[in-house]
Amino acid sequence: MSAAPVAHADPRTRCDRTTAWGRLQAHYARVGRCFDLGAAFDAEGAARVRHFSQQAPHVYADLSKNLIDVRAEALLLQLARECGVQQQRDAMFAGAAINHTEGRAVMHWLLRKPPQTKAGQGLYAIDLVADALREVHATLDAMLALAEQVRGDSAITDIVNIGIGGSDLGPSMAVKALDDLRPQGKTLHFISNVDGMELGSLLRGLRPESTLFLIASKTFTTAETMTNAQAARDWFIAQGGTDVARHFWALTTNRPAAAEFGIETTLGFWDWVGGRYSLWSSIGLPIAIAIGADHFRQLLAGAHAMDEHFRTAPLEQNLPVRLALLDVWYRNFHGFGSRCVAPYSHGLRRLPAYLQQLEMESNGKGVDAAGEPLPYATAPVVWGEPGTNGQHAFFQMLHQGPDVIPVEFIALRRPGRDLPGQHTRLVANALAQAKALMRGRASPDNPHRHFGGNRPSTFLVLDALTPEALGALVALYEHRVFVCGAIWGINSFDQWGVELGKVLAQGLEPRLASGDASGLDASTASLLQRLL
């Protein structure tokens, strides 16, 4: 199911080796370090909002409350051009092997491309892309047919997705976000942790005859996933289940291993689909079961609209680019080490966790594409909780703590299905927090009540939490991560940093059974003995 990726010459220039980098350092020292948001609004008023806001497909962004002026923006755009962002973007959309450490193309964008697009148009006049697109839609049609089969089967009431990382975070986030579309009588569950408490507590409330398990593992060897899958099958058989093939399906490319497990229904995907970019592939089967085939196609359409915006819009009005440039400005010049994501939507409550993997696994790298150590920071820590919960937890630190932490608010113009009368209060809180962070409040007589203000924030608005809007929002973040990686000169599509711990765990597991601590460092040996 894979074709050889297109060879390409790497167009990138590392950011610290550009002319713009030095100019940005000088501008930060002269203007950026002491930039005053309140003064900027007093001087520029609505013109500032017009300049630093824009509508992209399904997402409106107000960037005006950020610590940035027109000159800094111009220099950041110069930086993007000098780093070859446009050329790197075009290489991705041409099917080039931009994941050079693994020799793979990066084509998650193809998973949401409509089938009617003809080869021979612009960047898509490439056999690799045209052939892959046909395979994509054959797999998509098969997946959506299976999803509709489950939705129409009244005997199946519970669907349990067993996966980890990208096989869990993306589908879980999307299913929760679009819960208004889930049919009555179907409940989706997500199991990822190898801690037996997670799966065990779920199984106590399930019946084997009404449960479908989806085993999501590209290789069908992922340790945590296969441990949980085996435990689920053991439970199924112990509870009297007799038809493993009906109640266990696999999302994998390793069909022989799935067949050995007893699985007959499998859906595969491609090596150019990274795990954290895979919710658009057959890994999205639980999403399709939850929202239906038509709505899943709308999810893809929203993402494709953002793909086309990213591919074609000028850098000055390209929202993924503008957000990424803010990230670089804050990380490498202001020195801000984290970013808070605050979705004022219960449906988006798992978005911060999803973004943690998307951003930190993609761009948490310490060497450049050539393997040279980087002298500057890359991915910030991404964290957050939905509003208004976060206001009663960590907003104290955002307002009055010594660290400046940019905040990303996400709000919906229209409420969801339930209790729509509460939506006005929810949105009012989001607006109030962004205003308070910017303006603050002086308290000369009581420093404990003083709010210094000048705390930056971005405000994203969706018309409603629809499949199209969610697709566009997720694609926006994907392309933002790509642009940051392109500027930092790193490979955003490998994840070698997850390997070492897994390898060491394989060696330590038998030691926990035997008690053998020989050859271990003193701390690990002591902890092993304590955990026996």
Coordinates of C-alpha atoms in Angstrom, one line a residue:
M1 CA 0.0 0.0 0.0
S2 CA 3.0 2.3 -0.2
A3 CA 4.8 3.9 -3.1
A4 CA 8.4 5.3 -3.2
P5 CA 8.3 8.9 -2.0
V6 CA 9.4 11.7 -4.3
A7 CA 13.1 12.7 -3.9
H8 CA 13.7 16.4 -3.3
A9 CA 16.5 18.8 -2.5
D10 CA 16.1 20.1 1.1
P11 CA 15.4 23.8 0.7
R12 CA 15.7 24.7 4.4
T13 CA 18.0 27.3 5.9
R14 CA 18.2 27.1 9.7
C15 CA 16.6 30.1 11.4
D16 CA 19.6 31.3 13.3
R17 CA 21.6 31.5 10.1
T18 CA 19.3 34.0 8.4
T19 CA 19.5 37.7 8.2
A20 CA 16.0 38.0 9.7
W21 CA 17.1 36.3 12.9
G22 CA 19.6 39.0 13.8
R23 CA 17.1 41.7 13.0
L24 CA 14.5 40.1 15.2
Q25 CA 17.0 39.9 18.0
A26 CA 17.7 43.6 17.6
H27 CA 14.0 44.5 17.3
Y28 CA 13.2 42.5 20.4
A29 CA 15.9 44.2 22.4
R30 CA 14.7 47.7 21.3
V31 CA 10.9 47.2 21.2
G32 CA 9.6 43.7 21.9
R33 CA 11.1 43.4 25.4
C34 CA 9.0 46.3 26.7
F35 CA 6.0 46.1 24.4
D36 CA 2.9 47.5 26.1
L37 CA -0.4 46.0 24.9
G38 CA -2.6 48.6 26.5
A39 CA -0.6 51.4 24.9
A40 CA -0.8 49.7 21.6
F41 CA -4.6 49.5 21.8
D42 CA -4.8 53.1 23.0
A43 CA -2.8 54.2 20.0
E44 CA -4.1 51.9 17.3
G45 CA -7.6 51.0 18.4
A46 CA -9.8 49.1 15.9
A47 CA -7.0 49.2 13.3
R48 CA -4.9 46.9 15.4
V49 CA -7.8 44.4 15.6
R50 CA -8.3 44.6 11.8
H51 CA -4.6 44.0 11.1
F52 CA -4.0 41.2 13.5
S53 CA -7.3 39.3 12.9
Q54 CA -8.5 37.1 10.1
Q55 CA -11.1 34.6 9.0
A56 CA -9.7 31.3 7.8
P57 CA -11.9 28.3 6.8
H58 CA -14.3 27.7 9.8
V59 CA -11.9 29.5 12.2
Y60 CA -11.7 33.2 13.1
A61 CA -8.6 34.3 14.8
D62 CA -8.0 37.5 16.8
L63 CA -4.2 37.8 17.3
S64 CA -4.4 41.5 18.4
K65 CA -3.8 40.8 22.1
N66 CA -0.4 39.4 21.4
L67 CA 3.0 41.1 22.2
I68 CA 3.7 41.9 18.6
D69 CA 3.8 45.0 16.3
V70 CA 3.8 45.3 12.6
R71 CA 7.6 45.5 12.3
A72 CA 8.1 42.3 14.3
E73 CA 5.5 40.6 12.1
A74 CA 7.3 41.7 8.9
L75 CA 10.6 40.4 10.2
L76 CA 9.0 37.1 11.2
L77 CA 7.5 36.8 7.7
Q78 CA 11.0 37.5 6.3
L79 CA 12.3 34.7 8.5
A80 CA 9.8 32.3 7.2
R81 CA 10.8 33.1 3.6
E82 CA 14.5 32.8 4.3
C83 CA 13.9 29.4 6.0
G84 CA 12.2 28.1 2.9
V85 CA 8.8 27.5 4.6
Q86 CA 7.0 27.8 1.2
Q87 CA 9.3 25.4 -0.5
Q88 CA 9.1 22.9 2.4
R89 CA 5.3 23.2 2.3
D90 CA 5.2 22.6 -1.4
A91 CA 7.5 19.6 -1.0
M92 CA 5.1 18.1 1.5
F93 CA 2.1 18.5 -0.8
A94 CA 4.1 17.1 -3.7
G95 CA 4.7 13.8 -1.8
A96 CA 8.4 14.4 -1.2
A97 CA 10.2 12.4 1.5
I98 CA 10.4 15.3 4.0
N99 CA 10.6 12.8 6.9
H100 CA 14.2 12.2 5.9
T101 CA 15.2 10.2 9.0
E102 CA 12.7 7.5 8.1
G103 CA 12.8 8.0 4.3
R104 CA 9.0 8.7 4.2
A105 CA 6.6 11.1 2.6
V106 CA 4.3 13.0 4.9
M107 CA 0.8 12.8 3.3
H108 CA -1.8 12.9 6.1
W109 CA -3.3 15.8 4.1
L110 CA -4.1 13.3 1.3
L111 CA -6.5 11.4 3.6
R112 CA -8.9 14.3 3.5
K113 CA -8.5 15.2 -0.2
P114 CA -11.7 14.8 -2.3
P115 CA -11.7 12.0 -4.9
Q116 CA -12.8 14.2 -7.8
T117 CA -9.5 16.1 -7.9
K118 CA -7.8 15.1 -11.1
A119 CA -4.1 14.3 -11.6
G120 CA -2.5 16.9 -13.7
Q121 CA -3.5 19.9 -11.6
G122 CA -0.6 21.9 -10.1
L123 CA 1.2 20.0 -7.3
Y124 CA -0.9 16.9 -7.7
A125 CA 0.4 15.9 -11.1
I126 CA 2.4 13.2 -9.6
D127 CA 1.8 9.5 -10.0
L128 CA 2.6 8.8 -6.3
V129 CA -0.1 11.2 -5.1
A130 CA -2.7 10.1 -7.7
D131 CA -2.2 6.4 -7.0
A132 CA -2.2 6.9 -3.3
L133 CA -5.4 9.0 -3.5
R134 CA -7.2 6.1 -5.2
E135 CA -6.1 3.7 -2.4
V136 CA -7.1 6.3 0.2
H137 CA -10.7 6.5 -1.0
A138 CA -11.0 2.7 -1.4
T139 CA -10.0 2.3 2.2
L140 CA -12.2 5.2 3.3
D141 CA -15.3 3.7 1.6
A142 CA -14.6 0.4 3.2
M143 CA -14.1 2.0 6.6
L144 CA -17.3 4.0 6.4
A145 CA -19.3 1.0 5.3
L146 CA -18.1 -0.9 8.4
A147 CA -19.0 2.2 10.6
E148 CA -22.5 2.2 9.2
Q149 CA -22.8 -1.6 9.7
V150 CA -22.0 -1.1 13.4
R151 CA -24.3 1.9 13.7
G152 CA -27.1 -0.2 12.3
D153 CA -26.5 -3.3 14.5
S154 CA -28.7 -2.9 17.5
A155 CA -27.0 -5.9 19.2
I156 CA -23.7 -3.8 19.6
T157 CA -24.1 -1.2 22.3
D158 CA -20.5 -0.6 23.4
I159 CA -17.5 0.0 21.2
V160 CA -14.1 -0.1 22.9
N161 CA -11.1 1.3 21.1
I162 CA -7.8 -0.1 22.4
G163 CA -4.8 2.0 21.3
I164 CA -2.3 4.4 22.6
G165 CA -0.7 7.7 21.4
G166 CA -2.1 8.7 18.1
S167 CA -4.4 5.7 18.0
D168 CA -6.1 7.0 21.1
L169 CA -5.7 10.8 21.6
G170 CA -7.0 11.9 18.2
P171 CA -10.1 9.6 18.0
S172 CA -10.9 10.1 21.7
M173 CA -10.7 13.9 21.3
A174 CA -12.9 14.0 18.2
V175 CA -15.6 11.6 19.6
K176 CA -16.0 13.7 22.7
A177 CA -16.0 16.9 20.7
L178 CA -18.8 15.6 18.4
D179 CA -20.9 13.8 21.0
D180 CA -24.0 15.6 20.0
L181 CA -24.0 13.5 16.8
R182 CA -23.6 10.1 18.6
P183 CA -26.7 7.9 18.1
Q184 CA -28.6 6.7 21.1
G185 CA -27.8 3.1 22.1
K186 CA -24.1 3.4 21.2
T187 CA -21.3 4.3 23.7
L188 CA -17.7 4.7 22.7
H189 CA -14.9 3.9 25.2
F190 CA -11.2 4.5 24.8
I191 CA -8.5 2.4 26.6
S192 CA -4.8 3.3 26.3
N193 CA -3.1 2.8 29.7
V194 CA -1.5 -0.5 30.4
D195 CA -2.5 0.0 34.1
G196 CA -5.1 -2.8 34.5
M197 CA -7.4 -0.4 36.4
E198 CA -8.5 1.4 33.3
L199 CA -9.5 -1.7 31.3
G200 CA -10.7 -3.7 34.3
S201 CA -13.0 -1.0 35.6
L202 CA -14.6 -0.7 32.1
L203 CA -15.0 -4.4 31.6
R204 CA -17.0 -4.7 34.8
G205 CA -19.9 -2.8 33.2
L206 CA -19.8 -4.5 29.8
R207 CA -21.4 -7.6 28.3
P208 CA -19.4 -9.7 25.7
E209 CA -22.4 -10.2 23.4
S210 CA -23.0 -6.5 23.0
T211 CA -19.3 -5.2 22.8
L212 CA -17.1 -4.6 19.8
F213 CA -13.4 -4.2 20.4
L214 CA -11.3 -2.2 17.9
I215 CA -7.5 -3.0 18.3
A216 CA -5.6 0.0 16.9
S217 CA -2.0 -0.7 16.2
K218 CA -0.2 -0.2 12.9
T219 CA 2.2 -3.1 13.6
F220 CA 0.0 -5.1 15.9
T221 CA 2.9 -5.3 18.3
T222 CA 2.6 -2.1 20.4
A223 CA 3.2 -3.5 23.9
E224 CA 0.5 -1.5 25.8
T225 CA -2.1 -2.1 23.2
M226 CA -1.5 -5.8 22.7
T227 CA -1.4 -6.3 26.5
N228 CA -4.8 -4.7 26.8
A229 CA -6.1 -6.5 23.7
Q230 CA -5.1 -9.9 25.1
A231 CA -6.7 -9.1 28.4
A232 CA -9.9 -8.1 26.6
R233 CA -10.0 -11.3 24.6
D234 CA -9.4 -13.3 27.8
W235 CA -12.3 -11.6 29.5
F236 CA -14.5 -12.1 26.4
I237 CA -13.9 -15.8 26.4
A238 CA -14.1 -16.2 30.2
Q239 CA -17.5 -14.4 30.1
G240 CA -18.9 -16.9 27.6
G241 CA -18.1 -15.0 24.4
T242 CA -17.8 -17.4 21.4
D243 CA -17.2 -15.4 18.3
V244 CA -13.9 -13.5 18.5
A245 CA -14.0 -12.6 14.8
R246 CA -17.4 -10.7 15.2
H247 CA -16.4 -8.9 18.4
F248 CA -12.8 -8.0 17.6
W249 CA -11.7 -5.9 14.7
A250 CA -8.2 -4.6 13.9
L251 CA -6.9 -1.3 12.5
T252 CA -3.5 -2.5 11.4
T253 CA -1.2 -3.2 8.5
N254 CA -0.1 -6.6 10.1
R255 CA -3.0 -8.8 8.9
P256 CA -1.2 -12.1 9.6
A257 CA -0.8 -11.2 13.3
A258 CA -4.4 -10.0 13.5
A259 CA -5.5 -13.3 12.0
E260 CA -3.5 -15.3 14.5
F261 CA -5.3 -13.3 17.2
G262 CA -8.6 -14.5 15.7
I263 CA -9.5 -11.3 13.9
E264 CA -10.9 -11.4 10.4
T265 CA -12.0 -7.8 9.8
T266 CA -9.0 -5.4 9.4
L267 CA -8.4 -2.0 8.0
G268 CA -4.9 -0.8 7.1
F269 CA -3.2 2.5 6.4
W270 CA 0.2 3.7 5.1
D271 CA 3.7 4.4 6.3
W272 CA 3.3 8.1 5.3
V273 CA 0.6 8.5 8.0
G274 CA 2.3 9.3 11.3
G275 CA 0.4 8.2 14.4
R276 CA -0.3 11.7 15.7
Y277 CA -1.7 12.6 12.2
S278 CA -3.8 9.4 11.8
L279 CA -7.3 10.2 13.0
W280 CA -8.2 10.9 9.3
S281 CA -7.3 7.3 8.4
S282 CA -8.8 4.0 9.4
I283 CA -7.7 4.8 12.9
G284 CA -10.7 7.2 12.8
L285 CA -13.2 4.2 12.6
P286 CA -14.5 5.0 16.1
I287 CA -15.1 8.5 15.1
A288 CA -17.0 7.3 12.0
I289 CA -19.1 5.0 14.2
A290 CA -19.9 7.8 16.6
I291 CA -20.9 10.4 14.0
G292 CA -21.8 8.5 10.8
A293 CA -20.3 8.4 7.4
D294 CA -21.7 11.7 6.1
H295 CA -20.4 13.6 9.1
F296 CA -17.0 11.9 8.9
R297 CA -16.8 13.1 5.3
Q298 CA -17.7 16.6 6.6
L299 CA -14.8 16.3 9.1
L300 CA -12.5 15.5 6.2
A301 CA -13.9 18.4 4.2
G302 CA -13.2 20.9 6.9
A303 CA -9.6 19.7 7.2
H304 CA -9.2 19.9 3.4
A305 CA -10.4 23.5 3.4
M306 CA -7.7 24.4 5.8
D307 CA -5.2 22.4 3.8
E308 CA -6.0 24.5 0.8
H309 CA -5.8 27.7 2.8
F310 CA -2.4 26.7 4.0
R311 CA -1.2 25.6 0.5
T312 CA -2.4 28.7 -1.4
A313 CA -2.8 31.7 0.9
P314 CA -0.1 34.3 1.0
L315 CA 2.1 34.1 4.1
E316 CA 0.7 37.4 5.3
Q317 CA -2.8 36.0 5.4
N318 CA -2.0 32.4 6.1
L319 CA -3.3 31.5 9.5
P320 CA -1.2 28.5 10.3
V321 CA 1.9 30.5 9.3
R322 CA 0.9 33.5 11.4
L323 CA 0.2 31.4 14.5
A324 CA 3.6 29.5 14.0
L325 CA 5.4 32.8 13.7
L326 CA 3.9 33.9 17.0
D327 CA 5.1 30.7 18.5
V328 CA 8.7 31.3 17.3
W329 CA 8.6 35.0 18.5
Y330 CA 7.5 33.9 22.0
R331 CA 9.8 30.8 22.3
N332 CA 13.0 32.2 20.8
F333 CA 12.9 35.9 21.5
H334 CA 10.7 36.4 24.6
G335 CA 11.8 33.1 26.1
F336 CA 8.3 31.9 27.0
G337 CA 8.6 28.2 27.9
S338 CA 4.9 27.1 27.7
R339 CA 1.6 27.9 26.2
C340 CA -1.8 27.4 27.8
V341 CA -4.7 26.1 25.7
A342 CA -8.1 27.0 27.2
P343 CA -11.1 25.8 25.1
Y344 CA -14.3 27.3 26.4
S345 CA -16.1 24.2 25.2
H346 CA -16.7 21.0 27.2
G347 CA -16.7 19.2 23.9
L348 CA -13.0 20.2 23.3
R349 CA -11.9 19.1 26.8
R350 CA -9.5 16.6 25.4
L351 CA -8.0 19.0 22.8
P352 CA -5.1 20.1 25.1
A353 CA -4.0 16.5 25.6
Y354 CA -4.2 15.8 21.9
L355 CA -2.1 19.0 21.2
Q356 CA 0.5 17.9 23.7
Q357 CA 1.4 14.9 21.5
L358 CA 0.9 16.8 18.2
E359 CA 3.2 19.6 19.2
M360 CA 5.7 18.2 21.7
E361 CA 6.3 14.9 20.0
S362 CA 6.6 16.6 16.6
N363 CA 8.8 19.5 17.6
G364 CA 10.4 18.5 20.9
K365 CA 13.8 18.0 19.2
G366 CA 17.3 19.1 20.2
V367 CA 19.1 18.5 16.9
D368 CA 18.5 19.9 13.4
A369 CA 17.8 18.0 10.2
A370 CA 21.6 17.5 9.7
G371 CA 22.0 16.1 13.3
E372 CA 23.7 19.2 14.7
P373 CA 22.8 20.3 18.2
L374 CA 20.5 23.3 18.3
P375 CA 21.6 26.4 20.2
Y376 CA 18.0 27.6 20.6
A377 CA 14.7 26.3 22.1
T378 CA 12.1 24.4 20.1
A379 CA 8.6 23.2 21.2
P380 CA 7.2 24.9 24.3
V381 CA 5.3 22.9 26.9
V382 CA 1.6 22.8 25.8
W383 CA -1.0 22.4 28.5
G384 CA -4.5 23.4 29.6
E385 CA -8.0 22.6 30.7
P386 CA -11.4 23.7 29.4
G387 CA -12.9 26.9 30.7
T388 CA -14.3 27.7 33.1
N389 CA -12.6 24.9 35.1
G390 CA -9.2 26.3 34.5
Q391 CA -10.2 29.7 36.0
H392 CA -10.6 27.9 39.4
A393 CA -7.3 26.1 39.1
F394 CA -4.4 27.8 37.3
F395 CA -5.6 31.1 36.1
Q396 CA -4.2 32.6 39.3
M397 CA -0.8 31.9 38.0
L398 CA -1.6 33.2 34.5
H399 CA -2.7 36.6 35.9
Q400 CA -0.3 37.1 38.8
G401 CA 2.5 34.6 38.5
P402 CA 6.1 35.8 37.6
D403 CA 6.1 33.8 34.4
V404 CA 4.4 35.1 31.3
I405 CA 2.4 32.3 29.7
P406 CA 0.6 33.0 26.4
V407 CA -3.0 31.7 26.5
E408 CA -5.0 30.4 23.6
F409 CA -8.7 30.8 24.0
I410 CA -11.2 28.9 21.9
A411 CA -14.9 29.8 21.9
L412 CA -18.0 28.8 20.0
R413 CA -20.4 31.4 18.6
R414 CA -23.4 29.0 18.9
P415 CA -24.0 26.6 21.8
G416 CA -24.3 22.8 21.6
R417 CA -27.4 20.8 22.0
D418 CA -27.7 20.8 25.8
L419 CA -28.7 23.7 28.1
P420 CA -28.0 26.4 25.5
G421 CA -29.1 29.1 27.9
Q422 CA -25.7 28.7 29.7
H423 CA -23.7 29.5 26.7
T424 CA -23.8 33.3 27.1
R425 CA -22.2 33.0 30.6
L426 CA -19.5 30.6 29.3
V427 CA -18.5 33.0 26.4
A428 CA -18.7 36.0 28.7
N429 CA -16.0 34.3 30.9
A430 CA -13.7 33.7 28.0
L431 CA -14.0 37.3 26.9
A432 CA -13.4 38.6 30.4
Q433 CA -10.3 36.5 31.0
A434 CA -8.7 37.6 27.8
K435 CA -9.5 41.3 28.6
A436 CA -8.2 40.9 32.2
L437 CA -4.9 39.3 31.0
M438 CA -4.4 42.2 28.6
R439 CA -5.5 45.2 30.7
G440 CA -5.0 44.0 34.3
R441 CA -6.1 46.2 37.2
A442 CA -4.0 48.5 39.2
S443 CA -4.3 48.3 43.0
P444 CA -1.8 50.8 44.5
D445 CA -2.9 50.3 48.1
N446 CA -3.0 46.4 48.0
P447 CA -0.3 44.7 45.9
H448 CA -2.1 41.3 46.5
R449 CA -5.0 42.6 44.4
H450 CA -2.8 44.1 41.7
F451 CA -3.1 42.7 38.2
G452 CA -0.2 43.8 36.0
G453 CA -1.8 42.9 32.7
N454 CA 0.1 42.9 29.5
R455 CA -0.3 39.1 29.4
P456 CA -0.7 37.9 25.8
S457 CA -3.5 35.8 24.4
T458 CA -4.9 34.5 21.1
F459 CA -8.7 34.1 20.6
L460 CA -10.0 31.5 18.2
V461 CA -13.7 31.5 17.3
L462 CA -15.7 28.6 15.7
D463 CA -19.2 29.2 14.5
A464 CA -20.2 25.9 16.2
L465 CA -18.6 22.6 17.1
T466 CA -19.5 20.9 13.8
P467 CA -17.5 18.2 12.0
E468 CA -16.3 20.7 9.4
A469 CA -15.1 23.2 12.1
L470 CA -13.3 20.5 14.1
G471 CA -11.6 19.2 11.0
A472 CA -10.4 22.7 10.1
L473 CA -9.2 23.4 13.7
V474 CA -7.2 20.2 13.9
A475 CA -5.6 20.8 10.4
L476 CA -4.8 24.4 11.5
Y477 CA -2.8 23.0 14.4
E478 CA -1.1 20.4 12.2
H479 CA 0.1 23.0 9.7
R480 CA 1.2 25.4 12.5
V481 CA 3.4 22.6 13.9
F482 CA 4.8 22.0 10.4
V483 CA 5.8 25.7 10.0
C484 CA 7.5 25.9 13.4
G485 CA 9.5 22.8 12.6
A486 CA 10.4 24.2 9.2
I487 CA 11.7 27.4 10.8
W488 CA 13.6 25.6 13.5
G489 CA 15.2 23.3 10.9
I490 CA 14.0 20.0 12.5
N491 CA 12.2 16.9 11.4
S492 CA 8.7 17.3 12.8
F493 CA 7.6 13.8 11.7
D494 CA 9.9 11.3 13.6
Q495 CA 9.8 10.5 17.3
W496 CA 13.0 8.7 18.3
G497 CA 12.7 10.1 21.8
V498 CA 10.0 7.6 22.7
E499 CA 12.2 4.6 21.9
L500 CA 14.7 4.4 24.7
G501 CA 12.3 4.1 27.6
K502 CA 10.4 1.3 25.9
V503 CA 13.6 -0.6 25.3
L504 CA 14.7 -0.3 28.9
A505 CA 11.3 -1.4 30.1
Q506 CA 11.6 -4.6 28.2
G507 CA 14.8 -5.4 30.2
L508 CA 13.4 -4.3 33.5
E509 CA 10.1 -6.2 33.3
P510 CA 11.7 -9.7 33.9
R511 CA 13.8 -8.2 36.7
L512 CA 10.6 -7.2 38.6
A513 CA 9.7 -10.9 38.5
S514 CA 13.1 -12.2 39.5
G515 CA 14.3 -9.5 41.8
D516 CA 17.6 -9.4 40.0
A517 CA 19.0 -5.8 40.4
S518 CA 22.6 -6.7 39.3
G519 CA 24.2 -4.2 37.0
L520 CA 21.7 -1.4 37.6
D521 CA 22.5 2.0 38.9
A522 CA 21.9 2.4 42.6
S523 CA 18.7 4.4 42.3
T524 CA 17.0 2.1 39.8
A525 CA 18.1 -1.0 41.9
S526 CA 16.7 0.5 45.1
L527 CA 13.4 1.4 43.4
L528 CA 13.1 -2.1 41.8
Q529 CA 13.5 -3.8 45.2
R530 CA 10.9 -1.5 46.7
L531 CA 8.4 -2.2 43.9
L532 CA 8.8 -6.0 44.1

